[in-house]
CSV table of C-alpha atoms and ligand atoms in Angstrom, one decimal:
chain,number,residue,atom,x,y,z
A,1,MET,CA,-5.0,-7.3,-13.1
A,2,SER,CA,-4.7,-9.3,-9.9
A,3,LEU,CA,-2.0,-8.3,-7.3
A,4,GLY,CA,-2.1,-12.0,-6.2
A,5,ILE,CA,-1.8,-11.3,-2.4
A,6,GLU,CA,-4.8,-13.2,-1.2
A,7,ALA,CA,-3.0,-16.4,-0.1
A,8,ARG,CA,0.5,-15.0,0.2
A,9,ALA,CA,2.5,-13.4,3.0
A,10,VAL,CA,2.1,-9.6,3.1
A,11,ARG,CA,4.7,-6.9,4.0
A,12,GLU,CA,4.3,-3.6,5.8
A,13,VAL,CA,6.2,-1.0,3.6
A,14,THR,CA,6.8,2.6,4.5
A,15,LEU,CA,6.9,5.0,1.5
A,16,ASP,CA,7.5,8.7,1.6
A,17,GLY,CA,6.7,9.7,-2.0
A,18,THR,CA,3.9,12.2,-2.5
A,19,GLY,CA,3.5,11.9,-6.2
A,20,PRO,CA,4.1,9.8,-9.3
A,21,LEU,CA,7.5,9.0,-10.9
A,22,ARG,CA,7.4,9.0,-14.6
A,23,LEU,CA,9.4,6.3,-16.3
A,24,ASP,CA,11.2,6.7,-19.6
A,25,GLU,CA,13.6,4.9,-21.8
A,26,ASP,CA,16.5,5.6,-19.5
A,27,ASP,CA,14.8,3.3,-17.0
A,28,ILE,CA,15.1,0.3,-19.3
A,29,ASP,CA,17.4,-2.3,-17.9
A,30,GLU,CA,20.3,-2.7,-20.4
A,31,GLU,CA,20.8,-6.4,-19.5
A,32,TYR,CA,17.1,-7.5,-19.8
A,33,GLY,CA,15.8,-4.8,-22.2
A,34,ASP,CA,12.7,-4.1,-20.1
A,35,ILE,CA,11.5,-2.1,-17.1
A,36,ALA,CA,10.7,-4.2,-14.0
A,37,VAL,CA,8.4,-2.5,-11.4
A,38,CYS,CA,8.9,-3.5,-7.8
A,39,ARG,CA,5.8,-5.2,-6.2
A,40,CYS,CA,7.5,-6.3,-3.0
A,41,GLY,CA,8.3,-2.9,-1.6
A,42,LEU,CA,11.9,-3.7,-0.7
A,43,SER,CA,13.8,-2.3,-3.6
A,44,GLU,CA,16.4,0.3,-2.9
A,45,GLU,CA,15.6,1.6,-6.4
A,46,PHE,CA,11.9,1.7,-5.8
A,47,PRO,CA,9.7,1.8,-7.9
A,48,LEU,CA,12.1,-0.2,-10.0
A,49,CYS,CA,13.0,-3.8,-9.1
A,50,ASP,CA,16.6,-4.2,-8.0
A,51,GLY,CA,16.4,-7.9,-7.0
A,52,SER,CA,15.7,-7.3,-3.3
A,53,HIS,CA,12.5,-9.4,-3.7
A,54,ARG,CA,14.8,-12.4,-3.2
A,55,ARG,CA,14.8,-11.5,0.5
A,56,THR,CA,11.1,-12.6,0.6
A,57,ASP,CA,12.0,-16.2,0.0
A,58,GLY,CA,10.7,-18.3,2.9
A,59,GLU,CA,7.9,-16.0,3.9
A,60,ALA,CA,4.9,-18.0,5.1
A,61,ALA,CA,1.4,-17.6,3.7
A,62,GLY,CA,-0.9,-15.6,5.9
A,63,VAL,CA,1.9,-13.9,7.8
A,64,ARG,CA,2.5,-10.2,7.8
A,65,TYR,CA,6.2,-9.0,7.8
A,66,LYS,CA,8.1,-5.8,8.1
A,67,TYR,CA,11.7,-5.5,7.0
A,68,VAL,CA,13.8,-3.2,9.3
A,69,ASP,CA,17.4,-2.5,8.6
A,70,GLY,CA,17.5,-5.6,6.4
A,71,GLU,CA,16.1,-7.9,9.0
A,72,ARG,CA,12.8,-9.6,8.5
A,73,ARG,CA,10.3,-9.4,11.4
A,74,ARG,CA,6.9,-10.8,11.8
A,75,VAL,CA,4.1,-8.3,12.6
A,76,GLU,CA,1.9,-9.9,15.2
A,77,GLU,CA,-0.5,-7.0,15.6
A,78,ILE,CA,-1.3,-3.6,14.1
A,79,ARG,CA,-2.6,-1.0,16.5
A,80,LEU,CA,-4.0,2.2,15.2
A,81,VAL,CA,-3.7,5.2,17.5
A,82,ALA,CA,-6.1,8.1,17.1
A,83,ALA,CA,-4.6,11.5,16.3
A,84,GLU,CA,-5.1,14.1,19.0
A,85,ASP,CA,-7.6,15.9,16.8
A,86,ASP,CA,-9.7,12.7,16.7
A,87,THR,CA,-10.1,12.6,20.4
A,88,GLU,CA,-11.7,16.0,20.9
B,101,FES,S1,9.9,-6.9,-6.9
B,101,FES,FE1,10.7,-5.7,-5.3
B,101,FES,S2,12.8,-5.7,-5.6
B,101,FES,FE2,12.0,-7.0,-7.2
């Protein structure tokens, strides 16, 4: 299965889960009769799709974005900072 992100825009997403969420028949969308898993990372119902992916319309290929308080921002640079334990 390809995630299809090679030529697309990418998003920085912050997740705080520490384990799996098991889906069951209660997660089936009554309107569509299926379970849609979010791949954009913007869903308020994550890991289920809630339609928030529509906010990604207009993202440019090769650009990295982060959504903060509903606002789309371009990420120009990612800097990694060493933890204190790494500097000793
Ligand atoms: S794919 Fe993320 S909200 Fe639909």
